[in-house]
């Protein structure tokens, strides 16, 4: 049974999310050093973090006639939306806010990233940046509907939009087992709204970094942090949605939540490193022809099971 936490959980949740994001970044850096034939040391793993102080004091890039308000709003909204999404994610048996529409809240924060990243592409008044923003919108049209059907599958199975109820409904059988399509589509959606790995098309090298091309200093740091914060938030949300939440033998619920989150995060980091970037137009076709019908059928399965109970 998930309960709303005390006031300090409002501070603990973003801190935990930041810790998971830092762990993902350092793991990725260590694996990069290994693949490059360099020694895997603490300094190699911490290399991305050492760039943070330089980013904080770097001068922002100045562009001719930028829309500073929209640019800054877009840059800030990506990490802020990731942090706000964690308010409804239970850690063990505690969530910051046990909302009756927690699943909708998480999805709404993810959709807010659409607007944020497009504004971050529009604001600099630069071609490559704008192309990157529109690439994310095209990518969003492909991944969002399958992702929403995957989320609806879990809510249908639990007959509730409360995240805690969805975790509790998996007593004895995880949704990842009897909703495998929804689980895989959800993990792909996490990579997509994090615009990492196969879904890094909006920041592609062929457009000089796209949305990131004209950002520097704190602005670039915020966008990069937003990507990894979203990856960590998506991994944490996969636990109550598909892996039974904090349920497990012997260990306390918070320990199981942490273990499962770390395992999902490891899978996502491996996918970020191993899968090639997919062009948005190709993923749109695959999503609309294959994934949407599959996820609709997947949604019907828990609906029919619920009707027969």
mmCIF file with all atom_site columns, C-alpha atoms in Angstrom, residues 28-196:
data_model
loop_
_atom_site.group_PDB
_atom_site.id
_atom_site.type_symbol
_atom_site.label_atom_id
_atom_site.label_alt_id
_atom_site.label_comp_id
_atom_site.label_asym_id
_atom_site.label_entity_id
_atom_site.label_seq_id
_atom_site.pdbx_PDB_ins_code
_atom_site.Cartn_x
_atom_site.Cartn_y
_atom_site.Cartn_z
_atom_site.occupancy
_atom_site.B_iso_or_equiv
_atom_site.pdbx_formal_charge
_atom_site.auth_seq_id
_atom_site.auth_comp_id
_atom_site.auth_asym_id
_atom_site.auth_atom_id
_atom_site.pdbx_PDB_model_num
ATOM 1   C CA . UNK A 1 28  ? 28.229 5.477   -19.525 1.00 0.00 ? 28  UNK A CA 1
ATOM 2   C CA . UNK A 1 29  ? 31.537 7.355   -19.260 1.00 0.00 ? 29  UNK A CA 1
ATOM 3   C CA . UNK A 1 30  ? 33.295 4.315   -17.758 1.00 0.00 ? 30  UNK A CA 1
ATOM 4   C CA . UNK A 1 31  ? 31.998 2.074   -20.539 1.00 0.00 ? 31  UNK A CA 1
ATOM 5   C CA . UNK A 1 32  ? 33.097 4.629   -23.123 1.00 0.00 ? 32  UNK A CA 1
ATOM 6   C CA . UNK A 1 33  ? 36.611 4.579   -21.661 1.00 0.00 ? 33  UNK A CA 1
ATOM 7   C CA . UNK A 1 34  ? 36.645 0.786   -21.765 1.00 0.00 ? 34  UNK A CA 1
ATOM 8   C CA . UNK A 1 35  ? 35.490 0.670   -25.386 1.00 0.00 ? 35  UNK A CA 1
ATOM 9   C CA . UNK A 1 36  ? 38.171 3.213   -26.315 1.00 0.00 ? 36  UNK A CA 1
ATOM 10  C CA . UNK A 1 37  ? 40.875 1.062   -24.755 1.00 0.00 ? 37  UNK A CA 1
ATOM 11  C CA . UNK A 1 38  ? 41.523 3.515   -21.921 1.00 0.00 ? 38  UNK A CA 1
ATOM 12  C CA . UNK A 1 39  ? 41.821 2.394   -18.290 1.00 0.00 ? 39  UNK A CA 1
ATOM 13  C CA . UNK A 1 40  ? 38.486 2.339   -16.483 1.00 0.00 ? 40  UNK A CA 1
ATOM 14  C CA . UNK A 1 41  ? 39.297 4.561   -13.521 1.00 0.00 ? 41  UNK A CA 1
ATOM 15  C CA . UNK A 1 42  ? 37.345 6.808   -11.203 1.00 0.00 ? 42  UNK A CA 1
ATOM 16  C CA . UNK A 1 43  ? 38.615 9.869   -13.068 1.00 0.00 ? 43  UNK A CA 1
ATOM 17  C CA . UNK A 1 44  ? 37.430 8.364   -16.368 1.00 0.00 ? 44  UNK A CA 1
ATOM 18  C CA . UNK A 1 45  ? 33.984 7.735   -14.909 1.00 0.00 ? 45  UNK A CA 1
ATOM 19  C CA . UNK A 1 46  ? 33.824 11.219  -13.368 1.00 0.00 ? 46  UNK A CA 1
ATOM 20  C CA . UNK A 1 47  ? 34.960 12.971  -16.538 1.00 0.00 ? 47  UNK A CA 1
ATOM 21  C CA . UNK A 1 48  ? 31.483 14.264  -17.543 1.00 0.00 ? 48  UNK A CA 1
ATOM 22  C CA . UNK A 1 49  ? 30.970 15.658  -14.039 1.00 0.00 ? 49  UNK A CA 1
ATOM 23  C CA . UNK A 1 50  ? 34.277 17.537  -14.151 1.00 0.00 ? 50  UNK A CA 1
ATOM 24  C CA . UNK A 1 51  ? 32.862 19.588  -17.031 1.00 0.00 ? 51  UNK A CA 1
ATOM 25  C CA . UNK A 1 52  ? 30.021 20.892  -14.838 1.00 0.00 ? 52  UNK A CA 1
ATOM 26  C CA . UNK A 1 53  ? 32.020 23.684  -13.101 1.00 0.00 ? 53  UNK A CA 1
ATOM 27  C CA . UNK A 1 54  ? 33.290 24.917  -16.488 1.00 0.00 ? 54  UNK A CA 1
ATOM 28  C CA . UNK A 1 55  ? 29.737 24.959  -17.821 1.00 0.00 ? 55  UNK A CA 1
ATOM 29  C CA . UNK A 1 56  ? 28.513 26.977  -14.846 1.00 0.00 ? 56  UNK A CA 1
ATOM 30  C CA . UNK A 1 57  ? 31.023 29.791  -15.467 1.00 0.00 ? 57  UNK A CA 1
ATOM 31  C CA . UNK A 1 58  ? 31.014 29.689  -19.286 1.00 0.00 ? 58  UNK A CA 1
ATOM 32  C CA . UNK A 1 59  ? 29.624 32.660  -21.183 1.00 0.00 ? 59  UNK A CA 1
ATOM 33  C CA . UNK A 1 60  ? 26.283 31.963  -22.928 1.00 0.00 ? 60  UNK A CA 1
ATOM 34  C CA . UNK A 1 61  ? 26.399 31.972  -26.705 1.00 0.00 ? 61  UNK A CA 1
ATOM 35  C CA . UNK A 1 62  ? 24.861 35.085  -28.271 1.00 0.00 ? 62  UNK A CA 1
ATOM 36  C CA . UNK A 1 63  ? 22.777 34.706  -31.400 1.00 0.00 ? 63  UNK A CA 1
ATOM 37  C CA . UNK A 1 64  ? 21.286 37.447  -33.626 1.00 0.00 ? 64  UNK A CA 1
ATOM 38  C CA . UNK A 1 65  ? 17.644 38.173  -32.720 1.00 0.00 ? 65  UNK A CA 1
ATOM 39  C CA . UNK A 1 66  ? 16.983 35.177  -30.456 1.00 0.00 ? 66  UNK A CA 1
ATOM 40  C CA . UNK A 1 67  ? 13.724 34.771  -28.569 1.00 0.00 ? 67  UNK A CA 1
ATOM 41  C CA . UNK A 1 68  ? 15.372 34.668  -25.164 1.00 0.00 ? 68  UNK A CA 1
ATOM 42  C CA . UNK A 1 69  ? 12.203 34.096  -23.138 1.00 0.00 ? 69  UNK A CA 1
ATOM 43  C CA . UNK A 1 70  ? 11.045 31.080  -25.122 1.00 0.00 ? 70  UNK A CA 1
ATOM 44  C CA . UNK A 1 71  ? 14.597 29.743  -25.411 1.00 0.00 ? 71  UNK A CA 1
ATOM 45  C CA . UNK A 1 72  ? 15.173 29.909  -21.677 1.00 0.00 ? 72  UNK A CA 1
ATOM 46  C CA . UNK A 1 73  ? 11.692 28.530  -20.893 1.00 0.00 ? 73  UNK A CA 1
ATOM 47  C CA . UNK A 1 74  ? 12.346 25.552  -23.151 1.00 0.00 ? 74  UNK A CA 1
ATOM 48  C CA . UNK A 1 75  ? 15.765 24.834  -21.676 1.00 0.00 ? 75  UNK A CA 1
ATOM 49  C CA . UNK A 1 76  ? 14.484 24.967  -18.094 1.00 0.00 ? 76  UNK A CA 1
ATOM 50  C CA . UNK A 1 77  ? 11.288 23.005  -18.668 1.00 0.00 ? 77  UNK A CA 1
ATOM 51  C CA . UNK A 1 78  ? 13.060 19.777  -19.742 1.00 0.00 ? 78  UNK A CA 1
ATOM 52  C CA . UNK A 1 79  ? 14.844 19.019  -16.415 1.00 0.00 ? 79  UNK A CA 1
ATOM 53  C CA . UNK A 1 80  ? 12.030 20.562  -14.349 1.00 0.00 ? 80  UNK A CA 1
ATOM 54  C CA . UNK A 1 81  ? 9.445  18.291  -15.983 1.00 0.00 ? 81  UNK A CA 1
ATOM 55  C CA . UNK A 1 82  ? 11.662 15.281  -15.254 1.00 0.00 ? 82  UNK A CA 1
ATOM 56  C CA . UNK A 1 83  ? 11.876 16.222  -11.584 1.00 0.00 ? 83  UNK A CA 1
ATOM 57  C CA . UNK A 1 84  ? 8.132  16.890  -11.311 1.00 0.00 ? 84  UNK A CA 1
ATOM 58  C CA . UNK A 1 85  ? 7.373  13.491  -12.833 1.00 0.00 ? 85  UNK A CA 1
ATOM 59  C CA . UNK A 1 86  ? 8.948  11.789  -9.806  1.00 0.00 ? 86  UNK A CA 1
ATOM 60  C CA . UNK A 1 87  ? 6.331  13.206  -7.416  1.00 0.00 ? 87  UNK A CA 1
ATOM 61  C CA . UNK A 1 88  ? 3.991  10.297  -8.167  1.00 0.00 ? 88  UNK A CA 1
ATOM 62  C CA . UNK A 1 89  ? 6.592  7.517   -8.424  1.00 0.00 ? 89  UNK A CA 1
ATOM 63  C CA . UNK A 1 90  ? 6.499  5.311   -5.306  1.00 0.00 ? 90  UNK A CA 1
ATOM 64  C CA . UNK A 1 91  ? 9.809  4.384   -3.724  1.00 0.00 ? 91  UNK A CA 1
ATOM 65  C CA . UNK A 1 92  ? 8.992  1.332   -1.699  1.00 0.00 ? 92  UNK A CA 1
ATOM 66  C CA . UNK A 1 93  ? 5.652  2.151   -0.125  1.00 0.00 ? 93  UNK A CA 1
ATOM 67  C CA . UNK A 1 94  ? 6.076  5.921   -0.132  1.00 0.00 ? 94  UNK A CA 1
ATOM 68  C CA . UNK A 1 95  ? 5.471  8.541   -2.812  1.00 0.00 ? 95  UNK A CA 1
ATOM 69  C CA . UNK A 1 96  ? 5.726  12.293  -2.513  1.00 0.00 ? 96  UNK A CA 1
ATOM 70  C CA . UNK A 1 97  ? 2.134  12.622  -3.751  1.00 0.00 ? 97  UNK A CA 1
ATOM 71  C CA . UNK A 1 98  ? -0.183 9.635   -4.035  1.00 0.00 ? 98  UNK A CA 1
ATOM 72  C CA . UNK A 1 99  ? -2.417 11.214  -6.674  1.00 0.00 ? 99  UNK A CA 1
ATOM 73  C CA . UNK A 1 100 ? -5.508 9.393   -7.925  1.00 0.00 ? 100 UNK A CA 1
ATOM 74  C CA . UNK A 1 101 ? -4.391 10.363  -11.448 1.00 0.00 ? 101 UNK A CA 1
ATOM 75  C CA . UNK A 1 102 ? -0.685 9.732   -10.945 1.00 0.00 ? 102 UNK A CA 1
ATOM 76  C CA . UNK A 1 103 ? -0.273 7.971   -14.288 1.00 0.00 ? 103 UNK A CA 1
ATOM 77  C CA . UNK A 1 104 ? -1.796 10.967  -16.090 1.00 0.00 ? 104 UNK A CA 1
ATOM 78  C CA . UNK A 1 105 ? 0.511  13.315  -14.182 1.00 0.00 ? 105 UNK A CA 1
ATOM 79  C CA . UNK A 1 106 ? 3.595  11.361  -15.296 1.00 0.00 ? 106 UNK A CA 1
ATOM 80  C CA . UNK A 1 107 ? 2.422  11.348  -18.903 1.00 0.00 ? 107 UNK A CA 1
ATOM 81  C CA . UNK A 1 108 ? 1.621  15.081  -18.741 1.00 0.00 ? 108 UNK A CA 1
ATOM 82  C CA . UNK A 1 109 ? 5.118  15.906  -17.501 1.00 0.00 ? 109 UNK A CA 1
ATOM 83  C CA . UNK A 1 110 ? 6.595  13.813  -20.311 1.00 0.00 ? 110 UNK A CA 1
ATOM 84  C CA . UNK A 1 111 ? 4.480  15.646  -22.889 1.00 0.00 ? 111 UNK A CA 1
ATOM 85  C CA . UNK A 1 112 ? 5.696  18.947  -21.402 1.00 0.00 ? 112 UNK A CA 1
ATOM 86  C CA . UNK A 1 113 ? 9.131  17.940  -22.699 1.00 0.00 ? 113 UNK A CA 1
ATOM 87  C CA . UNK A 1 114 ? 7.700  18.155  -26.226 1.00 0.00 ? 114 UNK A CA 1
ATOM 88  C CA . UNK A 1 115 ? 7.030  21.850  -25.790 1.00 0.00 ? 115 UNK A CA 1
ATOM 89  C CA . UNK A 1 116 ? 10.258 22.463  -23.914 1.00 0.00 ? 116 UNK A CA 1
ATOM 90  C CA . UNK A 1 117 ? 12.536 20.905  -26.477 1.00 0.00 ? 117 UNK A CA 1
ATOM 91  C CA . UNK A 1 118 ? 10.766 22.545  -29.395 1.00 0.00 ? 118 UNK A CA 1
ATOM 92  C CA . UNK A 1 119 ? 11.073 25.934  -27.702 1.00 0.00 ? 119 UNK A CA 1
ATOM 93  C CA . UNK A 1 120 ? 14.754 25.214  -27.056 1.00 0.00 ? 120 UNK A CA 1
ATOM 94  C CA . UNK A 1 121 ? 15.100 24.629  -30.785 1.00 0.00 ? 121 UNK A CA 1
ATOM 95  C CA . UNK A 1 122 ? 13.038 27.665  -31.807 1.00 0.00 ? 122 UNK A CA 1
ATOM 96  C CA . UNK A 1 123 ? 14.484 30.213  -29.400 1.00 0.00 ? 123 UNK A CA 1
ATOM 97  C CA . UNK A 1 124 ? 18.071 30.588  -30.721 1.00 0.00 ? 124 UNK A CA 1
ATOM 98  C CA . UNK A 1 125 ? 16.860 31.692  -34.190 1.00 0.00 ? 125 UNK A CA 1
ATOM 99  C CA . UNK A 1 126 ? 19.238 29.233  -35.850 1.00 0.00 ? 126 UNK A CA 1
ATOM 100 C CA . UNK A 1 127 ? 18.566 26.680  -38.596 1.00 0.00 ? 127 UNK A CA 1
ATOM 101 C CA . UNK A 1 128 ? 20.157 23.561  -37.119 1.00 0.00 ? 128 UNK A CA 1
ATOM 102 C CA . UNK A 1 129 ? 18.611 24.179  -33.721 1.00 0.00 ? 129 UNK A CA 1
ATOM 103 C CA . UNK A 1 130 ? 15.163 24.628  -35.251 1.00 0.00 ? 130 UNK A CA 1
ATOM 104 C CA . UNK A 1 131 ? 15.560 21.462  -37.334 1.00 0.00 ? 131 UNK A CA 1
ATOM 105 C CA . UNK A 1 132 ? 16.433 19.591  -34.137 1.00 0.00 ? 132 UNK A CA 1
ATOM 106 C CA . UNK A 1 133 ? 13.287 20.879  -32.458 1.00 0.00 ? 133 UNK A CA 1
ATOM 107 C CA . UNK A 1 134 ? 11.099 19.775  -35.343 1.00 0.00 ? 134 UNK A CA 1
ATOM 108 C CA . UNK A 1 135 ? 12.853 16.411  -35.409 1.00 0.00 ? 135 UNK A CA 1
ATOM 109 C CA . UNK A 1 136 ? 11.782 15.860  -31.805 1.00 0.00 ? 136 UNK A CA 1
ATOM 110 C CA . UNK A 1 137 ? 8.183  16.712  -32.707 1.00 0.00 ? 137 UNK A CA 1
ATOM 111 C CA . UNK A 1 138 ? 8.294  14.214  -35.592 1.00 0.00 ? 138 UNK A CA 1
ATOM 112 C CA . UNK A 1 139 ? 9.786  11.645  -33.266 1.00 0.00 ? 139 UNK A CA 1
ATOM 113 C CA . UNK A 1 140 ? 7.138  12.426  -30.677 1.00 0.00 ? 140 UNK A CA 1
ATOM 114 C CA . UNK A 1 141 ? 4.347  11.763  -33.171 1.00 0.00 ? 141 UNK A CA 1
ATOM 115 C CA . UNK A 1 142 ? 5.841  8.291   -33.579 1.00 0.00 ? 142 UNK A CA 1
ATOM 116 C CA . UNK A 1 143 ? 6.504  7.225   -30.005 1.00 0.00 ? 143 UNK A CA 1
ATOM 117 C CA . UNK A 1 144 ? 3.790  9.009   -28.034 1.00 0.00 ? 144 UNK A CA 1
ATOM 118 C CA . UNK A 1 145 ? 0.716  7.019   -29.072 1.00 0.00 ? 145 UNK A CA 1
ATOM 119 C CA . UNK A 1 146 ? 2.333  3.583   -28.525 1.00 0.00 ? 146 UNK A CA 1
ATOM 120 C CA . UNK A 1 147 ? 3.663  4.860   -25.199 1.00 0.00 ? 147 UNK A CA 1
ATOM 121 C CA . UNK A 1 148 ? 0.220  6.060   -24.154 1.00 0.00 ? 148 UNK A CA 1
ATOM 122 C CA . UNK A 1 149 ? -1.349 2.714   -25.052 1.00 0.00 ? 149 UNK A CA 1
ATOM 123 C CA . UNK A 1 150 ? 1.386  0.987   -23.018 1.00 0.00 ? 150 UNK A CA 1
ATOM 124 C CA . UNK A 1 151 ? 0.527  3.176   -20.024 1.00 0.00 ? 151 UNK A CA 1
ATOM 125 C CA . UNK A 1 152 ? -3.201 2.583   -20.569 1.00 0.00 ? 152 UNK A CA 1
ATOM 126 C CA . UNK A 1 153 ? -2.563 -1.179  -20.514 1.00 0.00 ? 153 UNK A CA 1
ATOM 127 C CA . UNK A 1 154 ? -1.236 -0.990  -16.968 1.00 0.00 ? 154 UNK A CA 1
ATOM 128 C CA . UNK A 1 155 ? -4.077 1.262   -15.838 1.00 0.00 ? 155 UNK A CA 1
ATOM 129 C CA . UNK A 1 156 ? -6.612 -1.082  -17.433 1.00 0.00 ? 156 UNK A CA 1
ATOM 130 C CA . UNK A 1 157 ? -5.071 -4.066  -15.681 1.00 0.00 ? 157 UNK A CA 1
ATOM 131 C CA . UNK A 1 158 ? -5.292 -2.348  -12.308 1.00 0.00 ? 158 UNK A CA 1
ATOM 132 C CA . UNK A 1 159 ? -8.524 -0.489  -13.133 1.00 0.00 ? 159 UNK A CA 1
ATOM 133 C CA . UNK A 1 160 ? -6.963 2.593   -11.629 1.00 0.00 ? 160 UNK A CA 1
ATOM 134 C CA . UNK A 1 161 ? -4.836 5.564   -12.622 1.00 0.00 ? 161 UNK A CA 1
ATOM 135 C CA . UNK A 1 162 ? -3.148 5.630   -9.212  1.00 0.00 ? 162 UNK A CA 1
ATOM 136 C CA . UNK A 1 163 ? 0.447  4.395   -9.550  1.00 0.00 ? 163 UNK A CA 1
ATOM 137 C CA . UNK A 1 164 ? 0.331  2.666   -6.161  1.00 0.00 ? 164 UNK A CA 1
ATOM 138 C CA . UNK A 1 165 ? -2.790 0.718   -7.187  1.00 0.00 ? 165 UNK A CA 1
ATOM 139 C CA . UNK A 1 166 ? -1.049 -0.405  -10.392 1.00 0.00 ? 166 UNK A CA 1
ATOM 140 C CA . UNK A 1 167 ? 1.911  -1.734  -8.393  1.00 0.00 ? 167 UNK A CA 1
ATOM 141 C CA . UNK A 1 168 ? -0.396 -3.469  -5.893  1.00 0.00 ? 168 UNK A CA 1
ATOM 142 C CA . UNK A 1 169 ? -2.430 -5.105  -8.688  1.00 0.00 ? 169 UNK A CA 1
ATOM 143 C CA . UNK A 1 170 ? 0.667  -7.100  -9.746  1.00 0.00 ? 170 UNK A CA 1
ATOM 144 C CA . UNK A 1 171 ? 0.625  -9.283  -6.650  1.00 0.00 ? 171 UNK A CA 1
ATOM 145 C CA . UNK A 1 172 ? 1.839  -12.671 -7.909  1.00 0.00 ? 172 UNK A CA 1
ATOM 146 C CA . UNK A 1 173 ? 2.454  -11.740 -11.557 1.00 0.00 ? 173 UNK A CA 1
ATOM 147 C CA . UNK A 1 174 ? 4.271  -8.698  -12.904 1.00 0.00 ? 174 UNK A CA 1
ATOM 148 C CA . UNK A 1 175 ? 2.779  -6.804  -15.815 1.00 0.00 ? 175 UNK A CA 1
ATOM 149 C CA . UNK A 1 176 ? 6.142  -7.167  -17.577 1.00 0.00 ? 176 UNK A CA 1
ATOM 150 C CA . UNK A 1 177 ? 5.338  -10.896 -17.851 1.00 0.00 ? 177 UNK A CA 1
ATOM 151 C CA . UNK A 1 178 ? 1.820  -10.796 -19.228 1.00 0.00 ? 178 UNK A CA 1
ATOM 152 C CA . UNK A 1 179 ? 2.118  -7.385  -20.928 1.00 0.00 ? 179 UNK A CA 1
ATOM 153 C CA . UNK A 1 180 ? 5.533  -7.799  -22.628 1.00 0.00 ? 180 UNK A CA 1
ATOM 154 C CA . UNK A 1 181 ? 4.643  -5.613  -25.611 1.00 0.00 ? 181 UNK A CA 1
ATOM 155 C CA . UNK A 1 182 ? 3.617  -2.740  -23.349 1.00 0.00 ? 182 UNK A CA 1
ATOM 156 C CA . UNK A 1 183 ? 6.803  -3.166  -21.312 1.00 0.00 ? 183 UNK A CA 1
ATOM 157 C CA . UNK A 1 184 ? 9.103  -3.046  -24.346 1.00 0.00 ? 184 UNK A CA 1
ATOM 158 C CA . UNK A 1 185 ? 7.209  -0.114  -25.878 1.00 0.00 ? 185 UNK A CA 1
ATOM 159 C CA . UNK A 1 186 ? 7.423  1.747   -22.562 1.00 0.00 ? 186 UNK A CA 1
ATOM 160 C CA . UNK A 1 187 ? 11.205 1.247   -22.389 1.00 0.00 ? 187 UNK A CA 1
ATOM 161 C CA . UNK A 1 188 ? 11.504 2.500   -25.980 1.00 0.00 ? 188 UNK A CA 1
ATOM 162 C CA . UNK A 1 189 ? 9.379  5.483   -24.985 1.00 0.00 ? 189 UNK A CA 1
ATOM 163 C CA . UNK A 1 190 ? 11.742 6.258   -22.104 1.00 0.00 ? 190 UNK A CA 1
ATOM 164 C CA . UNK A 1 191 ? 14.673 6.394   -24.530 1.00 0.00 ? 191 UNK A CA 1
ATOM 165 C CA . UNK A 1 192 ? 12.581 8.559   -26.861 1.00 0.00 ? 192 UNK A CA 1
ATOM 166 C CA . UNK A 1 193 ? 11.528 11.237  -24.380 1.00 0.00 ? 193 UNK A CA 1
ATOM 167 C CA . UNK A 1 194 ? 15.111 11.229  -23.075 1.00 0.00 ? 194 UNK A CA 1
ATOM 168 C CA . UNK A 1 195 ? 16.274 11.745  -26.711 1.00 0.00 ? 195 UNK A CA 1
ATOM 169 C CA . UNK A 1 196 ? 19.166 9.384   -26.047 1.00 0.00 ? 196 UNK A CA 1
#
